[in-house]
Coordinates of C-alpha atoms in Angstrom, one line a residue:
Chain A
X109 CA 162.4 -33.5 20.3
X110 CA 160.3 -30.5 21.3
X111 CA 157.1 -32.6 21.3
X112 CA 158.6 -35.3 23.6
X113 CA 159.9 -32.6 26.0
X114 CA 156.4 -31.0 26.1
X115 CA 154.7 -34.4 26.6
X116 CA 157.1 -35.3 29.4
X117 CA 156.5 -31.9 31.0
X118 CA 152.7 -32.5 30.8
X119 CA 153.2 -36.0 32.2
X120 CA 155.1 -34.6 35.2
X121 CA 152.6 -31.8 35.7
X122 CA 149.8 -34.4 35.8
X123 CA 151.8 -36.6 38.4
X124 CA 152.5 -33.5 40.5
X125 CA 148.9 -32.4 40.4
X126 CA 147.6 -35.9 41.4
X127 CA 150.1 -36.0 44.2
X128 CA 149.5 -32.5 45.5
X129 CA 145.7 -33.0 45.3
X130 CA 145.9 -35.8 47.8
X131 CA 147.0 -33.2 50.4
X132 CA 144.7 -30.3 49.5
X133 CA 141.2 -30.7 50.8
X134 CA 139.6 -28.7 47.9
X135 CA 137.3 -30.1 45.3
X136 CA 137.4 -27.1 43.0
X137 CA 141.2 -26.8 42.6
X138 CA 141.5 -29.3 39.8
X139 CA 142.8 -27.6 36.7
X140 CA 143.3 -29.6 33.6
X141 CA 147.1 -29.3 33.3
X142 CA 147.2 -31.4 30.1
X143 CA 145.0 -29.0 28.1
X144 CA 147.5 -26.2 27.7
X145 CA 150.0 -28.6 26.2
X146 CA 147.5 -29.8 23.6
X147 CA 146.5 -26.3 22.7
X148 CA 150.1 -25.1 22.5
X149 CA 151.3 -27.9 20.4
X150 CA 148.4 -27.6 17.9
X151 CA 148.8 -23.8 17.6
X152 CA 152.5 -23.5 17.7
X153 CA 153.9 -26.8 16.5
X154 CA 152.8 -29.1 13.7
X155 CA 149.4 -31.0 13.4
X156 CA 151.3 -34.3 13.9
X157 CA 152.8 -32.9 17.2
X158 CA 149.3 -31.9 18.3
X159 CA 147.8 -35.3 17.5
X160 CA 150.6 -37.2 19.4
X161 CA 150.2 -34.8 22.4
X162 CA 146.4 -35.3 22.4
X163 CA 146.7 -39.1 22.5
X164 CA 149.4 -39.0 25.2
X165 CA 147.6 -36.5 27.4
X166 CA 144.3 -38.4 27.0
X167 CA 146.0 -41.6 28.2
X168 CA 147.9 -39.8 31.0
X169 CA 144.6 -38.4 32.3
X170 CA 143.0 -41.9 32.2
X171 CA 145.9 -43.4 34.1
X172 CA 145.5 -40.9 37.0
X173 CA 141.7 -40.9 37.0
X174 CA 138.7 -43.0 37.4
X175 CA 137.4 -41.9 34.0
X176 CA 135.9 -44.6 31.9
X177 CA 138.3 -46.1 29.4
X178 CA 138.5 -44.2 26.2
X179 CA 136.5 -41.2 27.4
X180 CA 139.4 -38.8 28.0
X181 CA 141.1 -40.0 24.8
X182 CA 137.9 -39.2 22.9
X183 CA 137.5 -35.7 24.4
X184 CA 141.2 -34.8 23.9
X185 CA 141.2 -35.9 20.3
X186 CA 138.0 -34.0 19.6
X187 CA 139.6 -30.9 21.2
X188 CA 142.6 -31.5 18.9
X189 CA 140.3 -31.5 15.9
X190 CA 138.5 -28.3 17.0
X191 CA 141.9 -26.6 17.7
X192 CA 143.1 -27.6 14.3
X193 CA 140.0 -26.1 12.7
X194 CA 140.4 -22.9 14.7
X195 CA 144.1 -22.7 14.3
X196 CA 143.9 -20.2 11.4
X197 CA 140.9 -18.4 12.8
X198 CA 142.1 -17.6 16.3
X199 CA 145.2 -15.6 17.0
X200 CA 147.3 -16.2 20.2
X201 CA 149.4 -13.1 20.8
X202 CA 149.9 -13.4 24.5
X203 CA 149.8 -15.7 27.5
X204 CA 146.3 -14.3 28.3
X205 CA 144.7 -15.1 25.0
X206 CA 146.3 -18.6 25.3
X207 CA 144.7 -18.9 28.7
X208 CA 141.3 -17.9 27.4
X209 CA 141.5 -20.6 24.7
X210 CA 142.5 -23.2 27.3
X211 CA 139.5 -22.2 29.5
X212 CA 137.3 -22.5 26.4
X213 CA 138.7 -25.9 25.6
X214 CA 137.9 -27.1 29.1
X215 CA 134.3 -25.9 28.8
X216 CA 134.0 -27.7 25.4
X217 CA 135.5 -30.8 26.9
X218 CA 132.8 -30.9 29.6
X219 CA 130.1 -30.8 27.0
X220 CA 131.9 -33.3 24.9
X221 CA 132.0 -35.7 27.8
X222 CA 128.3 -35.3 28.4
X223 CA 127.6 -35.8 24.7
X224 CA 129.7 -38.9 24.7
X225 CA 127.9 -40.4 27.7
X226 CA 124.6 -39.5 26.2
X227 CA 125.5 -40.9 22.8
X228 CA 126.9 -44.2 24.0
X229 CA 124.7 -44.9 27.0
X230 CA 121.6 -42.9 26.4
X231 CA 122.1 -41.0 29.7
X232 CA 124.5 -38.6 31.4
X233 CA 124.5 -39.8 35.0
X234 CA 127.2 -37.3 35.8
X235 CA 125.7 -34.4 34.0
X236 CA 125.0 -32.4 37.2
X237 CA 128.5 -33.1 38.5
X238 CA 130.2 -32.2 35.3
X239 CA 128.3 -29.0 34.8
X240 CA 128.8 -28.0 38.5
X241 CA 132.6 -28.2 38.1
X242 CA 132.8 -26.9 34.5
X243 CA 133.3 -23.2 35.3
X244 CA 135.7 -23.6 38.2
X245 CA 137.8 -26.1 36.1
X246 CA 137.8 -23.6 33.2
X247 CA 138.9 -20.7 35.4
X248 CA 141.7 -22.7 37.2
X249 CA 142.9 -24.2 33.9
X250 CA 143.0 -20.7 32.4
X251 CA 145.0 -19.5 35.4
X252 CA 147.5 -22.4 35.3
X253 CA 147.8 -22.0 31.5
X254 CA 149.4 -18.6 32.0
X255 CA 152.2 -20.2 33.9
X256 CA 152.5 -23.2 31.5
X257 CA 152.7 -20.8 28.6
X258 CA 155.5 -18.8 30.3
X259 CA 157.3 -22.0 31.3
X260 CA 157.2 -23.3 27.7
X261 CA 158.5 -19.9 26.6
X262 CA 161.3 -20.3 29.1
X263 CA 162.1 -23.8 27.7
X264 CA 162.1 -22.4 24.2
X265 CA 164.5 -19.6 24.9
X266 CA 166.7 -21.6 27.1
X267 CA 167.0 -24.9 25.2
X268 CA 165.5 -24.6 21.8
X269 CA 166.3 -22.4 18.8
X270 CA 163.3 -20.2 18.1
X271 CA 161.4 -21.0 15.0
Chain B
X137 CA 150.1 -24.4 6.6
X138 CA 147.7 -27.0 5.3
X139 CA 146.9 -30.0 7.6
X140 CA 148.2 -33.3 6.1
X141 CA 145.5 -35.7 5.2
X142 CA 147.2 -38.5 7.2
X143 CA 146.8 -36.5 10.4
X144 CA 143.1 -36.0 9.9
X145 CA 142.6 -39.7 9.0
X146 CA 144.6 -40.8 12.0
X147 CA 142.7 -38.4 14.3
X148 CA 139.4 -39.7 13.0
X149 CA 140.5 -43.3 13.5
X150 CA 141.7 -42.7 17.1
X151 CA 138.4 -40.9 17.7
X152 CA 136.4 -43.9 16.5
X153 CA 138.6 -46.4 18.5
X154 CA 138.2 -44.3 21.7
X155 CA 134.5 -44.3 21.2
X156 CA 134.5 -48.1 20.8
X157 CA 136.6 -48.4 23.9
X158 CA 134.2 -46.2 25.8
X159 CA 131.2 -48.3 24.7
X160 CA 133.1 -51.5 25.8
X161 CA 133.8 -53.2 22.6
X162 CA 135.8 -56.2 23.9
X163 CA 138.7 -56.4 21.4
X164 CA 139.5 -52.7 21.7
X165 CA 139.0 -52.6 25.5
X166 CA 141.4 -55.6 26.0
X167 CA 144.2 -54.0 23.9
X168 CA 143.6 -50.6 25.4
X169 CA 143.6 -51.9 29.0
X170 CA 147.0 -53.7 28.2
X171 CA 148.5 -50.4 27.0
X172 CA 147.1 -48.5 29.9
X173 CA 148.5 -51.0 32.4
X174 CA 152.0 -50.7 30.8
X175 CA 151.8 -46.9 31.0
X176 CA 150.4 -47.2 34.6
X177 CA 153.3 -49.4 35.6
X178 CA 155.8 -46.8 34.3
X179 CA 153.9 -43.9 36.0
X180 CA 153.3 -45.7 39.3
X181 CA 156.8 -45.6 40.7
X182 CA 157.2 -42.0 39.7
X183 CA 154.0 -41.1 41.5
X184 CA 155.3 -42.9 44.6
X185 CA 158.7 -41.2 44.4
X186 CA 157.2 -37.7 43.8
X187 CA 154.8 -38.2 46.7
X188 CA 157.6 -38.5 49.2
X189 CA 158.8 -34.9 49.1
X190 CA 155.2 -33.6 49.3
X191 CA 154.6 -35.9 52.3
X192 CA 157.8 -34.4 53.9
X193 CA 156.7 -30.9 53.1
X194 CA 153.3 -31.5 54.6
X195 CA 154.8 -32.9 57.8
X196 CA 157.1 -29.8 58.1
X197 CA 154.2 -27.5 57.4
X198 CA 152.0 -29.2 60.0
X199 CA 154.7 -29.1 62.6
X200 CA 155.2 -25.4 62.0
X201 CA 151.6 -24.6 62.1
X202 CA 151.3 -26.7 65.3
X203 CA 154.0 -24.6 67.0
X204 CA 152.3 -21.3 66.0
X205 CA 149.0 -22.6 67.2
X206 CA 150.2 -24.0 70.6
X207 CA 149.0 -20.9 72.6
X208 CA 145.7 -20.7 70.8
X209 CA 145.2 -24.4 71.2
X210 CA 145.9 -24.2 75.0
X211 CA 143.0 -21.8 75.6
X212 CA 140.8 -23.8 73.3
X213 CA 141.7 -27.0 75.1
X214 CA 140.6 -25.5 78.4
X215 CA 137.3 -24.7 76.8
X216 CA 137.1 -28.1 75.4
X217 CA 137.6 -29.6 78.9
X218 CA 134.3 -28.0 79.9
X219 CA 132.6 -29.3 76.8
X220 CA 134.0 -32.8 77.4
X221 CA 132.6 -32.9 80.8
X222 CA 129.2 -32.4 79.2
X223 CA 130.1 -35.0 76.6
X224 CA 130.6 -37.5 79.4
X225 CA 126.9 -38.0 79.3
X226 CA 127.4 -39.6 75.9
X227 CA 129.6 -42.3 77.2
X228 CA 127.2 -45.2 76.7
X229 CA 126.9 -44.4 73.0
X230 CA 130.7 -44.1 72.7
X231 CA 131.1 -47.4 74.4
X232 CA 129.0 -49.0 71.8
X233 CA 131.1 -47.4 69.1
X234 CA 134.3 -48.4 70.9
X235 CA 133.0 -52.0 70.9
X236 CA 132.4 -51.9 67.2
X237 CA 135.9 -50.4 66.5
X238 CA 137.5 -53.0 68.8
X239 CA 135.8 -55.7 66.7
X240 CA 137.4 -54.2 63.6
X241 CA 140.8 -54.0 65.3
X242 CA 140.5 -57.6 66.5
X243 CA 139.6 -58.6 63.0
X244 CA 142.8 -56.9 61.8
X245 CA 145.0 -58.4 64.5
X246 CA 143.6 -61.9 64.3
X247 CA 143.9 -62.1 60.5
X248 CA 146.7 -59.7 59.6
X249 CA 147.2 -61.5 56.3
X250 CA 143.7 -60.5 55.2
X251 CA 144.3 -56.8 55.6
X252 CA 146.7 -54.6 53.6
X253 CA 147.5 -51.2 54.9
X254 CA 148.1 -48.7 52.0
X255 CA 149.2 -45.1 51.8
X256 CA 147.4 -42.6 49.6
X257 CA 149.8 -41.3 47.0
X258 CA 147.5 -39.5 44.6
X259 CA 144.1 -38.3 43.7
X260 CA 141.9 -38.2 40.7
X261 CA 142.9 -35.5 38.2
X262 CA 139.2 -34.8 37.3
X263 CA 136.7 -33.7 39.9
X264 CA 134.0 -35.4 37.9
X265 CA 135.2 -38.7 39.4
X266 CA 136.1 -39.4 43.0
X267 CA 139.1 -41.7 43.2
X268 CA 142.3 -42.1 45.2
X269 CA 145.5 -43.8 44.2
X270 CA 147.1 -46.0 46.9
X271 CA 150.7 -47.3 47.0
X272 CA 149.9 -51.0 47.0
X273 CA 149.2 -53.0 43.8
X274 CA 149.2 -56.4 42.2
X275 CA 152.5 -57.3 43.9
X276 CA 150.9 -56.9 47.3
X277 CA 148.0 -59.1 46.5
X278 CA 145.5 -56.4 45.6
X279 CA 142.6 -57.3 43.3
X280 CA 139.7 -55.5 41.8
X281 CA 136.5 -55.1 43.9
X282 CA 138.4 -55.4 47.2
X283 CA 136.7 -53.2 49.8
X284 CA 138.7 -50.3 51.2
X285 CA 138.1 -48.9 54.7
X286 CA 139.5 -47.2 57.8
X287 CA 138.7 -48.0 61.4
X288 CA 136.0 -45.3 61.0
X289 CA 134.2 -47.0 58.2
X290 CA 134.0 -47.7 54.5
X291 CA 136.1 -45.7 52.0
X292 CA 135.3 -47.4 48.7
X293 CA 136.5 -50.3 46.5
X294 CA 139.5 -51.1 44.3
X295 CA 138.6 -50.5 40.7
X296 CA 142.0 -50.8 38.9
X297 CA 145.1 -52.6 39.9
X298 CA 148.6 -52.0 38.6
X299 CA 151.9 -53.6 39.6
X300 CA 152.8 -51.0 42.2
X301 CA 149.7 -49.0 42.8
X302 CA 145.9 -49.3 42.7
X303 CA 142.9 -47.0 42.1
X304 CA 140.2 -46.9 44.7
X305 CA 136.7 -45.6 43.8
X306 CA 135.4 -43.6 46.8
X307 CA 131.8 -44.1 47.9
X308 CA 131.2 -40.4 47.0
X309 CA 131.7 -41.2 43.3
X310 CA 128.5 -41.1 41.2
X311 CA 129.2 -44.7 40.0
X312 CA 129.3 -46.0 43.6
X313 CA 126.4 -47.7 45.4
X314 CA 126.6 -49.6 48.6
X315 CA 123.9 -51.9 50.1
X316 CA 123.3 -50.7 53.6
X317 CA 121.2 -51.3 56.7
X318 CA 120.1 -48.7 59.2
X319 CA 121.7 -49.8 62.5
X320 CA 119.2 -51.0 65.0
X321 CA 116.3 -50.9 62.6
X322 CA 114.9 -53.3 60.1
X323 CA 115.5 -51.0 57.2
X324 CA 117.6 -51.5 54.1
X325 CA 118.6 -49.1 51.3
X326 CA 121.2 -48.3 48.7
X327 CA 123.7 -45.6 49.5
X328 CA 124.7 -43.8 46.3
X329 CA 127.5 -41.3 45.7
X330 CA 126.6 -37.9 44.4
X331 CA 130.1 -36.7 43.4
X332 CA 130.1 -34.4 46.4
X333 CA 130.6 -34.8 50.2
X334 CA 127.0 -35.7 51.0
X335 CA 125.7 -39.1 49.8
X336 CA 122.1 -40.1 49.1
X337 CA 120.3 -43.0 50.7
X338 CA 117.8 -44.4 48.2
X339 CA 114.8 -46.7 48.2
X340 CA 113.7 -46.1 51.7
X341 CA 110.0 -46.2 51.5
X342 CA 107.8 -43.8 53.5
X343 CA 106.5 -46.6 55.8
X344 CA 110.1 -47.5 56.8
X345 CA 111.4 -46.4 60.2
X346 CA 114.1 -43.8 59.7
X347 CA 115.3 -40.7 61.7
X348 CA 118.0 -38.1 61.4
X349 CA 121.1 -39.3 63.3
X350 CA 120.5 -43.0 62.4
X351 CA 123.8 -44.8 61.6
X352 CA 124.3 -46.9 58.5
X353 CA 126.2 -50.1 58.3
X354 CA 126.9 -52.3 55.2
X355 CA 124.4 -55.1 54.7
X356 CA 126.9 -57.4 53.0
X357 CA 124.4 -58.2 50.3
X358 CA 126.3 -56.5 47.5
X359 CA 129.0 -59.1 47.6
X360 CA 131.7 -56.4 47.8
X361 CA 131.6 -54.9 51.3
X362 CA 131.5 -57.3 54.3
X363 CA 128.5 -57.0 56.7
X364 CA 128.4 -54.5 59.6
X365 CA 131.0 -52.0 58.5
X366 CA 129.9 -48.4 59.4
X367 CA 129.3 -46.2 56.3
X368 CA 127.8 -42.9 57.5
X369 CA 125.1 -41.0 59.4
X370 CA 121.8 -39.7 58.2
X371 CA 121.9 -35.9 58.4
X372 CA 118.6 -34.9 56.6
X373 CA 115.4 -36.4 55.5
X374 CA 112.9 -34.8 53.1
X375 CA 109.7 -36.5 54.1
X376 CA 107.6 -34.2 51.9
X377 CA 109.2 -35.3 48.6
X378 CA 106.6 -36.7 46.1
X379 CA 106.7 -40.4 45.5
X380 CA 107.0 -43.5 47.6
X381 CA 110.6 -43.0 48.8
X382 CA 112.2 -40.5 51.2
X383 CA 115.0 -38.2 50.0
X384 CA 117.7 -38.9 52.5
X385 CA 121.2 -37.2 52.9
X386 CA 124.0 -39.1 54.5
X387 CA 127.4 -37.9 55.7
X388 CA 130.0 -40.6 55.3
X389 CA 132.3 -41.3 58.3
X390 CA 135.4 -40.8 56.2
X391 CA 136.4 -37.5 54.6
X392 CA 138.6 -39.0 51.9
X393 CA 140.3 -35.6 51.4
X394 CA 141.9 -36.0 54.8
X395 CA 142.8 -39.6 54.6
X396 CA 146.5 -40.6 54.7
X397 CA 146.2 -44.4 55.1
X398 CA 143.5 -47.0 54.3
X399 CA 143.0 -50.7 54.9
X400 CA 142.3 -53.0 52.0
X401 CA 140.4 -56.2 52.8
X402 CA 141.9 -59.2 51.0
X403 CA 139.2 -61.5 49.7
X404 CA 139.8 -65.2 49.9

């Protein structure tokens, strides 16, 4: 139940972002709204929930993006595996530590995409572009993650029994 | 809590499959595209629906801003009148542009069935890619590789079609390249996207005639864009760059960030 609600919220966040972006003439303001949901579900719910969320979010991003097929799915699943590995090593005690982890995940995702391009095609044509937007994306994702964490907290207290 | 083995195996499997999809393995690509299309067909109407309140909000915001700025605008307009009087000298050039635009309009009016006007309802979630989502899809006769433009010039091409919406790759995208001619000169090159506002005109050799301010039009040789459509204007040329080609910066006529509607050319 929780997982599907979070995935749906992520889906609506992505749609709203795509819609709003067509009105805002800013290239930098493109946070990855799907990342906080993956991180949250891996760290606070079960590994199964994290895996389902990663697949769903990867696909949602590909639907609303010109990203090559499979690329976002690959990066999101890899992020899921990394998050799973670091689950017991990193401690999220506030919305700020959550936002740092989300920012870090965005940076890792940028390098993953470059690695994937290099691995499969022997070149990273978008390398300059990906690196150029890496930091702004991480900063804005971290910023938006604070609100998403608070929103999930609100959903938990309002509709779900705390675990 | 220990991670169940089944989760790790499934994750590894999905990872391998996504890699195979990315590399273009036919069987995986075909199935994945089908799944993506189904998901897209669910998401499309929601995107269209959600876009409406934002469009309304934008309209209200613009009207409000307009009211506030009326006074400021008045004095600015007076200044502009003086500038326009100076600009009158540019009339012959504008006439030529007018002629070109009229030709485009005539084209639209004479063959309305060949053009589809579409509204922009969304934009790419990643700034690594430059793509817009328009509210016309398969049901409206849109197909992949159809050129997208405005009366100002080229916008891009359709890259993915769903039932109710389509994705358009902008000429600014790093994967985009357009075969162009320099208007009034016998010079041809490839206009490539950089991922940013300014584009690069490539393969113009140092013995070719080219100047800052030259206008580019499509050559029609890439079998995607029809011939003679304006694409952009040359804003900088690095003539000292090593090698046999110039390094040329081009500003496209369309700023896709400010577009609201586009025209899609139906191919017969």
